[in-house]
CSV table of C-alpha atoms in Angstrom, one decimal:
chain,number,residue,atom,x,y,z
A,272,UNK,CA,8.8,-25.5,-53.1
A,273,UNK,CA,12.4,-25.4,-52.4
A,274,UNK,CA,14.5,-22.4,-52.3
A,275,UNK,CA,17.4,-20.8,-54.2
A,276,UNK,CA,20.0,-22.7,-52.6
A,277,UNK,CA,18.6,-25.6,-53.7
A,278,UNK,CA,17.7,-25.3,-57.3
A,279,UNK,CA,20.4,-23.1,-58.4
A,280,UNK,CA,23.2,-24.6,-57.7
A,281,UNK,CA,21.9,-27.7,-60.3
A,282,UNK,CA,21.0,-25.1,-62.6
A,283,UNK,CA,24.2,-23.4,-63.3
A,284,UNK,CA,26.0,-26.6,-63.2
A,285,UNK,CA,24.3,-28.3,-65.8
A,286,UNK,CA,24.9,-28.1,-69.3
A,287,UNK,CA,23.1,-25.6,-71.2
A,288,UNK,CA,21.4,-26.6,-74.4
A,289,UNK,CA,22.3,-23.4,-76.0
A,290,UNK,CA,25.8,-22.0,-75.9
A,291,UNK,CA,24.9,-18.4,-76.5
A,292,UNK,CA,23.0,-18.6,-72.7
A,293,UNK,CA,26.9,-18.7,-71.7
A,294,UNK,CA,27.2,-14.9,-73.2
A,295,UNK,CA,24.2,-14.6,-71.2
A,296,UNK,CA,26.3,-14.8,-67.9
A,297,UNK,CA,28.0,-12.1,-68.7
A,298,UNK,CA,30.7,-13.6,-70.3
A,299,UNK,CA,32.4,-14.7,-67.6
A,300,UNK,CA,33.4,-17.7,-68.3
A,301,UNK,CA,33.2,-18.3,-72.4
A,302,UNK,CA,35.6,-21.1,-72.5
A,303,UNK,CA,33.8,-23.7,-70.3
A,304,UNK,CA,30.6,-25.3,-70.2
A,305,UNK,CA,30.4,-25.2,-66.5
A,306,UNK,CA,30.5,-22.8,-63.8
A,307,UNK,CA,33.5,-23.2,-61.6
A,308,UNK,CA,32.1,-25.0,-57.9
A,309,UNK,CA,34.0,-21.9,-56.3
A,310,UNK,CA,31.6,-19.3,-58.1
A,311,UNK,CA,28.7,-22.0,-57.7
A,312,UNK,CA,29.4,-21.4,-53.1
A,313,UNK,CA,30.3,-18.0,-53.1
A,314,UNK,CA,26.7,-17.1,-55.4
A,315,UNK,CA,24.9,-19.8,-52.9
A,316,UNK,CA,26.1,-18.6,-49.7
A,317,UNK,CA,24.8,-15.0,-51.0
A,318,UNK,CA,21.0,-16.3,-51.5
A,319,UNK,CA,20.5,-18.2,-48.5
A,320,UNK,CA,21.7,-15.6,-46.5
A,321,UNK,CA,19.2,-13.3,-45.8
A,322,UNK,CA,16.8,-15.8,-46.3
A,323,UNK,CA,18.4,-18.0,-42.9
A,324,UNK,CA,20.4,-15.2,-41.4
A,325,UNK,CA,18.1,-12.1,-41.3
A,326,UNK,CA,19.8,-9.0,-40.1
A,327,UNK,CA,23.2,-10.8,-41.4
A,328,UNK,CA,21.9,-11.6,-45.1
A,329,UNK,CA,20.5,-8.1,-45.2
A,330,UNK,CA,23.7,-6.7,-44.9
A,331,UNK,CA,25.3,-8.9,-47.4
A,332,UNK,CA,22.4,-8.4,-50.1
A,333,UNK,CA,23.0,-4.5,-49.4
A,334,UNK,CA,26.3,-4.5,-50.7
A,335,UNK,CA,26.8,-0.1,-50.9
A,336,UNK,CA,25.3,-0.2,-47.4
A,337,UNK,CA,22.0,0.8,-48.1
A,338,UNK,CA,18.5,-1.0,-46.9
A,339,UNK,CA,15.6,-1.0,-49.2
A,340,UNK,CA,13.2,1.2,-48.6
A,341,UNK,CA,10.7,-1.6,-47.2
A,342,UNK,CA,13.5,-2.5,-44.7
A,343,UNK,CA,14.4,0.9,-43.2
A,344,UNK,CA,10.2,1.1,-42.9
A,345,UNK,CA,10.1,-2.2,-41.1
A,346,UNK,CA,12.3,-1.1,-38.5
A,347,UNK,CA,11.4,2.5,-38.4
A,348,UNK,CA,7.9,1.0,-37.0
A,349,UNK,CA,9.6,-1.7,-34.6
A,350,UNK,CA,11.4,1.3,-33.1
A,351,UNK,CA,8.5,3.2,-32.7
A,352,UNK,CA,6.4,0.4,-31.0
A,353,UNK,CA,9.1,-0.5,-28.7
A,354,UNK,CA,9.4,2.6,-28.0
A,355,UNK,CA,5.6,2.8,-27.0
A,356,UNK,CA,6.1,-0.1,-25.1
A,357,UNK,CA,8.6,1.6,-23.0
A,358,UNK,CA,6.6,4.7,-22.4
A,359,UNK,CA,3.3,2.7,-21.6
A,360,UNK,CA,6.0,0.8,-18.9
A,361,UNK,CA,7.0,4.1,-17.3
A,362,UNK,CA,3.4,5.1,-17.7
A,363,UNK,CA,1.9,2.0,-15.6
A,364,UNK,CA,5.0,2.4,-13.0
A,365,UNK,CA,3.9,6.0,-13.0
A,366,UNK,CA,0.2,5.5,-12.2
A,367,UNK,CA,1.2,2.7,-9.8
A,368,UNK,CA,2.8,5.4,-7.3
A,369,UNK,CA,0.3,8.0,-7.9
A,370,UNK,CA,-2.4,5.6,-6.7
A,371,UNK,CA,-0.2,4.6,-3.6
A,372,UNK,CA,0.0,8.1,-3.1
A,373,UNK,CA,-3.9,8.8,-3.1
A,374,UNK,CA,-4.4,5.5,-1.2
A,375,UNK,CA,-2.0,7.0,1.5
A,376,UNK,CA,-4.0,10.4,1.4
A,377,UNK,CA,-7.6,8.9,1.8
A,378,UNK,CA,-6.1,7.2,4.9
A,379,UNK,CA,-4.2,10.5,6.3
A,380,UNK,CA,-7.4,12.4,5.8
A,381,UNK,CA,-9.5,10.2,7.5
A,382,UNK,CA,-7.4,10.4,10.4
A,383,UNK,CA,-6.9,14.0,11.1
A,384,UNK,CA,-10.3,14.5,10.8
A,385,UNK,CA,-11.6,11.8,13.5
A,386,UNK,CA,-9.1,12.3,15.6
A,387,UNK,CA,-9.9,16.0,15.5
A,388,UNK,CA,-13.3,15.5,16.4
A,389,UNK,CA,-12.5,13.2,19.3
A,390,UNK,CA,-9.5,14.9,20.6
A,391,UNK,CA,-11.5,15.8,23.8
A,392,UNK,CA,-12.2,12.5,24.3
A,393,UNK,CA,-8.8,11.0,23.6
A,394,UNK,CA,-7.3,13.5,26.5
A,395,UNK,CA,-10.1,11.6,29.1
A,396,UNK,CA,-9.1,8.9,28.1
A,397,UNK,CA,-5.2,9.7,29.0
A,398,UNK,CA,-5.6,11.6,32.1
A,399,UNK,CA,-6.7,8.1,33.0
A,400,UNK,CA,-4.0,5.5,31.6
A,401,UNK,CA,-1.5,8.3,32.0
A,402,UNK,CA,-2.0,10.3,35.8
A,403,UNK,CA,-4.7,7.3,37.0
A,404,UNK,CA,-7.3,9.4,37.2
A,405,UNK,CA,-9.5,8.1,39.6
A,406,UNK,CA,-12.2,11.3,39.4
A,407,UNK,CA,-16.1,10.6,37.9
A,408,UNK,CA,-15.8,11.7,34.6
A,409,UNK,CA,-17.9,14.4,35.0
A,410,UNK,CA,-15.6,16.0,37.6
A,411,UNK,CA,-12.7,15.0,35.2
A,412,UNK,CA,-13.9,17.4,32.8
A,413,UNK,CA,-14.8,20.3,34.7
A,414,UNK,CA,-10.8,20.0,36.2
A,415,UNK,CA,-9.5,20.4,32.5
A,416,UNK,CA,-12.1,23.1,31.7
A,417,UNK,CA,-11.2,25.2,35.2
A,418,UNK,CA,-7.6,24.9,35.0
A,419,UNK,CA,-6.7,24.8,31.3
A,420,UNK,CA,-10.4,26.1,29.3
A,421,UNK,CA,-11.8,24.8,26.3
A,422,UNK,CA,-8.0,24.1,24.4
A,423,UNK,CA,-7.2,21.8,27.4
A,424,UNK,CA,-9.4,19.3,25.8
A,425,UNK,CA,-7.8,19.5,22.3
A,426,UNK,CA,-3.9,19.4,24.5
A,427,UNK,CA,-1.5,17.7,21.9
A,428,UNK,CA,-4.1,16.9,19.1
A,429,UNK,CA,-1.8,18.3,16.6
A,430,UNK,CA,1.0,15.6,18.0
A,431,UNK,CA,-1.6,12.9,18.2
A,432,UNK,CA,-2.5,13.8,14.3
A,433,UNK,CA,1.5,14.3,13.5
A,434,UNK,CA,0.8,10.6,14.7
A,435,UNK,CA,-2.0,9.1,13.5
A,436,UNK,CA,-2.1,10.8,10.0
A,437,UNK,CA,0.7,9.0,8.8
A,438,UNK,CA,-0.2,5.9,11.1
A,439,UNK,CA,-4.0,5.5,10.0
A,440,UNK,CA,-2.1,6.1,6.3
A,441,UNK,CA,0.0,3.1,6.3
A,442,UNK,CA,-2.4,1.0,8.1
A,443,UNK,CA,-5.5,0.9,5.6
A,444,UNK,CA,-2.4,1.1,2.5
A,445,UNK,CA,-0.8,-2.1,4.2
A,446,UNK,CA,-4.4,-4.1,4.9
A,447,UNK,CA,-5.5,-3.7,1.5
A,448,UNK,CA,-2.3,-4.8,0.0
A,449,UNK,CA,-1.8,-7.4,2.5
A,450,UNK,CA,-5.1,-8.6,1.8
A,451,UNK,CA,-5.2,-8.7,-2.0
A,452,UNK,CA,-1.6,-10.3,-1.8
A,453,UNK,CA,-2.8,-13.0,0.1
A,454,UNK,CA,-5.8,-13.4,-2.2
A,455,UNK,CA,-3.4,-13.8,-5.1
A,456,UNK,CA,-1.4,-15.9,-2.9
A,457,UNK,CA,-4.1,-18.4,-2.3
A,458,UNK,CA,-6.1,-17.8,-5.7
A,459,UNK,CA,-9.2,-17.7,-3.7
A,460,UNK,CA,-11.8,-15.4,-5.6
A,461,UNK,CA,-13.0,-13.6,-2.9
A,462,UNK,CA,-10.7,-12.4,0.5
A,463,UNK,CA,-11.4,-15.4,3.5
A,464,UNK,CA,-11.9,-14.3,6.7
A,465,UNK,CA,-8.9,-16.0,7.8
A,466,UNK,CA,-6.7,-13.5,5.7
A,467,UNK,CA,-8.7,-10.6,6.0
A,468,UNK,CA,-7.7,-11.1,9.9
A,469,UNK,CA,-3.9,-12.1,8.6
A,470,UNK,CA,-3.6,-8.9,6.6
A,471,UNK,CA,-5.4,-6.8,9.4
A,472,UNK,CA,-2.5,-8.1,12.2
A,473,UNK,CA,0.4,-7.4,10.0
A,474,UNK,CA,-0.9,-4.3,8.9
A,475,UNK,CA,-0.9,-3.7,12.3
A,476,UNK,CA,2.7,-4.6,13.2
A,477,UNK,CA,4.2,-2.7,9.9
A,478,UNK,CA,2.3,0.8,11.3
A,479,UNK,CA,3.6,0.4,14.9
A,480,UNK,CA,7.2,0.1,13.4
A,481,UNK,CA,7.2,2.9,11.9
A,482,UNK,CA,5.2,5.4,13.5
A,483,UNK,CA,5.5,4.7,17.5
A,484,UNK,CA,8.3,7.4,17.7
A,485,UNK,CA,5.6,10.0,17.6
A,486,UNK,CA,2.9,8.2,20.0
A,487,UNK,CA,6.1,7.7,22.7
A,488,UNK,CA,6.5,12.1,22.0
A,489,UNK,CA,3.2,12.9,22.6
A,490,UNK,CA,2.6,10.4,25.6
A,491,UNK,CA,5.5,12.0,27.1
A,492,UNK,CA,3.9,16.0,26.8
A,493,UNK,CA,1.0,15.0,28.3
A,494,UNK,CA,2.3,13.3,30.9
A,495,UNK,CA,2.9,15.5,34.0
A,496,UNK,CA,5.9,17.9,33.1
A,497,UNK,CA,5.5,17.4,29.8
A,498,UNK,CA,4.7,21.4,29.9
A,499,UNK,CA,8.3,22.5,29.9
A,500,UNK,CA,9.5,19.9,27.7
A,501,UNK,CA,9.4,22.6,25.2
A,502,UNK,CA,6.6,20.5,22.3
A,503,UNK,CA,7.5,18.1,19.5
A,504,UNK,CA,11.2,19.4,19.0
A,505,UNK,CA,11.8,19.9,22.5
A,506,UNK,CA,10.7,16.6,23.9
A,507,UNK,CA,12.8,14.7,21.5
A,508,UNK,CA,15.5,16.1,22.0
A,509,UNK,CA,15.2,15.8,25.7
A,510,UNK,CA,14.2,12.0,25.4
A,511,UNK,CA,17.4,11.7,22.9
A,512,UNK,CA,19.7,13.1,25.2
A,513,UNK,CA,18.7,12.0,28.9
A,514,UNK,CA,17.5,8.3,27.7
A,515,UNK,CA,18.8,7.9,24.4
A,516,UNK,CA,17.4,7.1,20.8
A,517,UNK,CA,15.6,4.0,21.6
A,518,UNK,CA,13.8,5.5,24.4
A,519,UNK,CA,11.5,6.2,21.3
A,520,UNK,CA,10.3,2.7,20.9
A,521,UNK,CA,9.3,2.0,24.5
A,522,UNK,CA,6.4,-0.2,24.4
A,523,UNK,CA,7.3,-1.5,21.4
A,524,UNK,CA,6.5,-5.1,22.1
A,525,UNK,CA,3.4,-4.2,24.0
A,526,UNK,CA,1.8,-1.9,21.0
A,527,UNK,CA,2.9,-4.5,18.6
A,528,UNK,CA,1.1,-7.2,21.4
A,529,UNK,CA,-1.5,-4.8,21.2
A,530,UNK,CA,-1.6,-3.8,17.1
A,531,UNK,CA,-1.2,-7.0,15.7
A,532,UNK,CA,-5.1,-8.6,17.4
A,533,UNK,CA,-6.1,-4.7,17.1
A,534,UNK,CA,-6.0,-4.5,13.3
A,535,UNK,CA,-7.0,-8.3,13.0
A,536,UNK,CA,-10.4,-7.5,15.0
A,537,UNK,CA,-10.8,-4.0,13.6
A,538,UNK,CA,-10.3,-4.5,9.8
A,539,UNK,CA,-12.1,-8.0,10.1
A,540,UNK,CA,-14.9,-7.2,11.5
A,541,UNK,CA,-15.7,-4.5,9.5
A,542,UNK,CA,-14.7,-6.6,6.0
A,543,UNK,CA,-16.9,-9.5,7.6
A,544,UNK,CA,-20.1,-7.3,7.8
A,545,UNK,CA,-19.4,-5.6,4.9
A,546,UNK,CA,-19.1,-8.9,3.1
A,547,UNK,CA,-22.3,-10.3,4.8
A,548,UNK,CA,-24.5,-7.3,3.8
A,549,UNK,CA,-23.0,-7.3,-0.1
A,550,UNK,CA,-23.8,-10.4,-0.3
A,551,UNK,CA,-27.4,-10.2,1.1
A,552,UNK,CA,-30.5,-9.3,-1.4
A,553,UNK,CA,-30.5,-5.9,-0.2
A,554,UNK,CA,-26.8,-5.5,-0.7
A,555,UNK,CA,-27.0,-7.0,-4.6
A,556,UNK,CA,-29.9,-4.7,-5.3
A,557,UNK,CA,-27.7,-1.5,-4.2
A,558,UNK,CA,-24.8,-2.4,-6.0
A,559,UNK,CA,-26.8,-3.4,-9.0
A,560,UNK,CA,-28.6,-0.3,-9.3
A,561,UNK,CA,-25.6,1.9,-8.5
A,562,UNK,CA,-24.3,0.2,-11.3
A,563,UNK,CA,-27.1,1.7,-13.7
A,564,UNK,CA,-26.8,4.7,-12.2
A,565,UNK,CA,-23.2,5.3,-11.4
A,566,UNK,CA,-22.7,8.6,-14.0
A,567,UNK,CA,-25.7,10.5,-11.6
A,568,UNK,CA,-24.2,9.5,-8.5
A,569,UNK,CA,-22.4,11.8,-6.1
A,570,UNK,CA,-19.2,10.4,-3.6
A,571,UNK,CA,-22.1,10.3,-1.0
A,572,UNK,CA,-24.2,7.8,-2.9
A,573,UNK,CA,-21.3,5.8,-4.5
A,574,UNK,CA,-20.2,4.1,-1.5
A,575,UNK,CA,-21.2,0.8,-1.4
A,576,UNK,CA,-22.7,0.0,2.2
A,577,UNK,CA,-24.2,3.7,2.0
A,578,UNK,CA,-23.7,6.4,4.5
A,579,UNK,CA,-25.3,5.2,7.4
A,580,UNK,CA,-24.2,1.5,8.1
A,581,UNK,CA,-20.6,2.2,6.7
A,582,UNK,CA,-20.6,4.4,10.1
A,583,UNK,CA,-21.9,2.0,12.1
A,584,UNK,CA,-19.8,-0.8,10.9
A,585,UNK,CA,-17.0,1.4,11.8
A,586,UNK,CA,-18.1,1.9,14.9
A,587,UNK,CA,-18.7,-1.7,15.6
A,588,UNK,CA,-15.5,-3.0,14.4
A,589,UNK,CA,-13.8,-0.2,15.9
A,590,UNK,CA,-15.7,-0.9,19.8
A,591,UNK,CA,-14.6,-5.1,19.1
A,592,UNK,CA,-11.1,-3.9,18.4
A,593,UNK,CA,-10.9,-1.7,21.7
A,594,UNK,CA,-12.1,-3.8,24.1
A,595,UNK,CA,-10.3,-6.9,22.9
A,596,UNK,CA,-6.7,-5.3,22.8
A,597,UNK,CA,-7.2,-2.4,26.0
A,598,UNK,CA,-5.4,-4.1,28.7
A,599,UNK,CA,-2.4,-4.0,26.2
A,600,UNK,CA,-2.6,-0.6,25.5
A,601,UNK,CA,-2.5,0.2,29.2
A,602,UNK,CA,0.7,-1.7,29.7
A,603,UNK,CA,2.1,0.2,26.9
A,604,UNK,CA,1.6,3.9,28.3
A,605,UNK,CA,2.9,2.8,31.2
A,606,UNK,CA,6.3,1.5,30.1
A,607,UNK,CA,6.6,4.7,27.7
A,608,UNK,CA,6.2,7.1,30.7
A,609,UNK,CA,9.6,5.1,32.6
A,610,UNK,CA,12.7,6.8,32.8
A,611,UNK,CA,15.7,5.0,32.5
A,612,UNK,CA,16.8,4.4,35.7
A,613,UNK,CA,13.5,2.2,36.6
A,614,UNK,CA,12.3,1.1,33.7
A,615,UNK,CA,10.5,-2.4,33.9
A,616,UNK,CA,10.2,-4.9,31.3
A,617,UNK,CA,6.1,-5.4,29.8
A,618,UNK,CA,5.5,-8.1,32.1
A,619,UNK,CA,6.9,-6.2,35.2
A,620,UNK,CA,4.5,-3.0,34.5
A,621,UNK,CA,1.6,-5.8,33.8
A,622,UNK,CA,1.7,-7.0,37.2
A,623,UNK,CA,2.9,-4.4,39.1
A,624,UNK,CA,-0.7,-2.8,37.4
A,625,UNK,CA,-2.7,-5.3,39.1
A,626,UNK,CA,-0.9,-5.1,42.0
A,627,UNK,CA,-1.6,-1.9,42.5
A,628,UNK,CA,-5.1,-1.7,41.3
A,629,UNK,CA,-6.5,-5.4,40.5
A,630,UNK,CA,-7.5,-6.7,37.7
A,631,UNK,CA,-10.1,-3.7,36.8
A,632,UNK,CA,-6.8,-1.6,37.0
A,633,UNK,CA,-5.6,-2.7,33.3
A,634,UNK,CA,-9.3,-1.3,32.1
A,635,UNK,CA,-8.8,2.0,33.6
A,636,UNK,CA,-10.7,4.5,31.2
A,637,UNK,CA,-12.5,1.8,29.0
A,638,UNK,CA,-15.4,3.7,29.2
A,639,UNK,CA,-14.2,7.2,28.0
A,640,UNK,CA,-11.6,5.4,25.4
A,641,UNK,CA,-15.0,2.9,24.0
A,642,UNK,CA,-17.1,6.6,23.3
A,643,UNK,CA,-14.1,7.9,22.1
A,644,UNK,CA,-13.5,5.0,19.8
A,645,UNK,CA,-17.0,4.4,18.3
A,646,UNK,CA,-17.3,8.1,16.9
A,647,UNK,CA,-13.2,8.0,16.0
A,648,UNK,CA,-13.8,4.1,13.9
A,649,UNK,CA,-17.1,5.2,12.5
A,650,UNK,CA,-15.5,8.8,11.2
A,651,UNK,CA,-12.1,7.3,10.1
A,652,UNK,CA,-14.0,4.5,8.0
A,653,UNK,CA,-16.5,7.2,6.7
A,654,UNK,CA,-13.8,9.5,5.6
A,655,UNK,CA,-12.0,6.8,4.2
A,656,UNK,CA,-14.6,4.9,2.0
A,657,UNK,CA,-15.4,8.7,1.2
A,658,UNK,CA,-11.5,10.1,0.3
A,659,UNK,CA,-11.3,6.6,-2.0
A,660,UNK,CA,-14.1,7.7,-4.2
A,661,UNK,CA,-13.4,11.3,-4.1
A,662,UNK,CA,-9.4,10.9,-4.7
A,663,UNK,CA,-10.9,7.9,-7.6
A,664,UNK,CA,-8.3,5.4,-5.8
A,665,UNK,CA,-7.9,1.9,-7.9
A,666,UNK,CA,-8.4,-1.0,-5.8
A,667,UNK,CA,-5.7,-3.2,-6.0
């Protein structure tokens, strides 16, 4: 069917059968038997106006400058849903940071509290990177015990969780966005282990950026003399002014040396067994029937490797991630207790270690730092898993 601008213009040009249609018109034009071609583009233009032009014809067809009813409806709605669309937009954005936020919590928790339960371990461990210690262990504690009592063993925990909170934070954040990223990246369905250990060594490198300010403080006031440093503020400043601002990032290529194979081992490890067991019968079964039962579940009973072997898992990745990367960390508390004036580069401390103790040297207080890592992995995993489900963090 064709439209106005097609068949009108023929039908006021031709002839009319009856004159008195002409009166009909309006009497515009009662002395000819045509319309004038002027009128016949002027009433043409009009009609296929808002029929090609939308917004433009309306405007033309409203000639006092009002919309019909229907019109002003039409866009009333159109407002109103973009208008939704803009609020669901800020909405999404919004829920986007909250979950960061929670994510970032889960991990914060989980590291005051196993670093709070190990501190007295952690402070064994650097009486013997730190002083070289070369007391049984036994005898070690009974020296912290007599000369300091029970708080000796928990000596700048509240640094070391300044530290770690925010560190543990940004390192299980950064893996699982790293790690869904590359997933995306790939379009692989499920994570490889290949970038589960990619994701784990960046993750790695991005926490040691930012947060190795705070380990260099608190090596330094445990360190001997670190006493009348004056705590957080006052060792700062005194590093600040006596060595200057970078003296907060020595070690820095060591602990990213050590950080980067660290996360790889510790986050891959754990993924890999957790994978493995989900995977298994057993592990379909559990997730099948938490599944069916997930509205009777409590946090305890809604994580998926259970309890018990998330711990373990923990503890295992966390033992493979120590002992891989400990000669590194060595070298690193080494070069952050230099002062300025003989300060070495890594490789120098590295071998003037051996030199002055062998090989064995650059393992100095695996032992205490392995039965401090197994409880700390297994708690910070536990807490973790745990604070996800509790805090109801979306997985990315």
């Amino acid at each position: 069917m064709h439209g106005p601008d097609r068949w009108l213009p023929h039908l006021i040009k031709s002839e009319p059968s009856d004159p008195s249609l002409l009166l009909g018109l309006g009497g515009l034009f009662l002395d000819h038997h045509t319309i004038p071609p002027s009128f016949v583009s002027l009433i043409q233009s009009n009609i296929s106006g808002p029929i090609r032009g939308g917004s433009d014809g309306q405007e033309v067809l409203g000639q006092n400058g009002n919309k019909s009813l229907d019109e002003e409806a039409e866009e009333e709605e159109e407002n109103e849903t973009t208008s939704y669309k803009e609020e669901e937009k800020v909405n999404v954005r919004g829920s986007g940071a909250f979950n960061v936020t929670k994510h970032l919590w889960a991990g914060a928790v989980s590291a005051m509290v196993s670093r709070t339960f190990v501190a007295p371990l952690e402070r064994l461990k650097l009486e013997y990177m730190v002083r070289g210690e070369q007391k049984e262990l036994f005898e070690l504690i009974k020296t912290i015990a007599a000369s300091q009592g029970l708080k000796g063993f928990w000596k700048g925990n509240f640094v070391n969780i300044l530290r770690t909170a925010p560190f543990k934070a940004i390192h299980f954040y950064a893996y699982d966005t790293y790690r869904s990223q590359l997933m995306k990246l790939t379009g692989n369905e499920e994570t490889t282990n290949f970038e589960r250990f990619v994701a784990g060594a960046a993750s790695g490198i991005t926490a040691t950026l930012l947060c190795i300010p705070m380990d260099t403080i608190r090596t330094k006031m445990v360190a001997p003399g670190g006493e009348a440093l004056g705590g957080v503020i006052g060792t700062f400043h005194h590093m600040i002014q006596t060595e200057g601002f970078f003296s907060l990032y020595k070690g820095l290529v060591p602990s990213i040396l050590s950080m980067a194979p660290s996360g790889a081992v510790f986050y891959g490890v754990y993924d890999i067994l957790k994978s493995a067991y989900l995977h298994s019968p057993e592990g379909r079964k559990r997730i099948q029937k938490m599944k069916q039962e997930v509205q009777e579940l409590n946090a305890f009973e809604q994580l998926e490797l259970g309890p018990i072997r998330t711990l373990i898992y923990g503890a295992i990745a966390g033992a493979c991630a120590e002992a891989a990367t400990y000669p590194f960390e060595v070298v690193r508390r080494q070069l952050q207790m230099q002062v300025k004036e003989t300060r070495l580069s890594a490789l120098a401390t590295c071998v003037k270690i051996v030199e002055q103790g062998g090989v064995p040297a650059l393992y100095a207080g695996l032992i205490p730092s392995l039965l401090q890592v197994l409880p700390s992995a297994a708690i910070s995993y536990f807490v973790y898993e745990f604070m996800k489900i509790v805090l109801k963090v979306e997985s990315q």
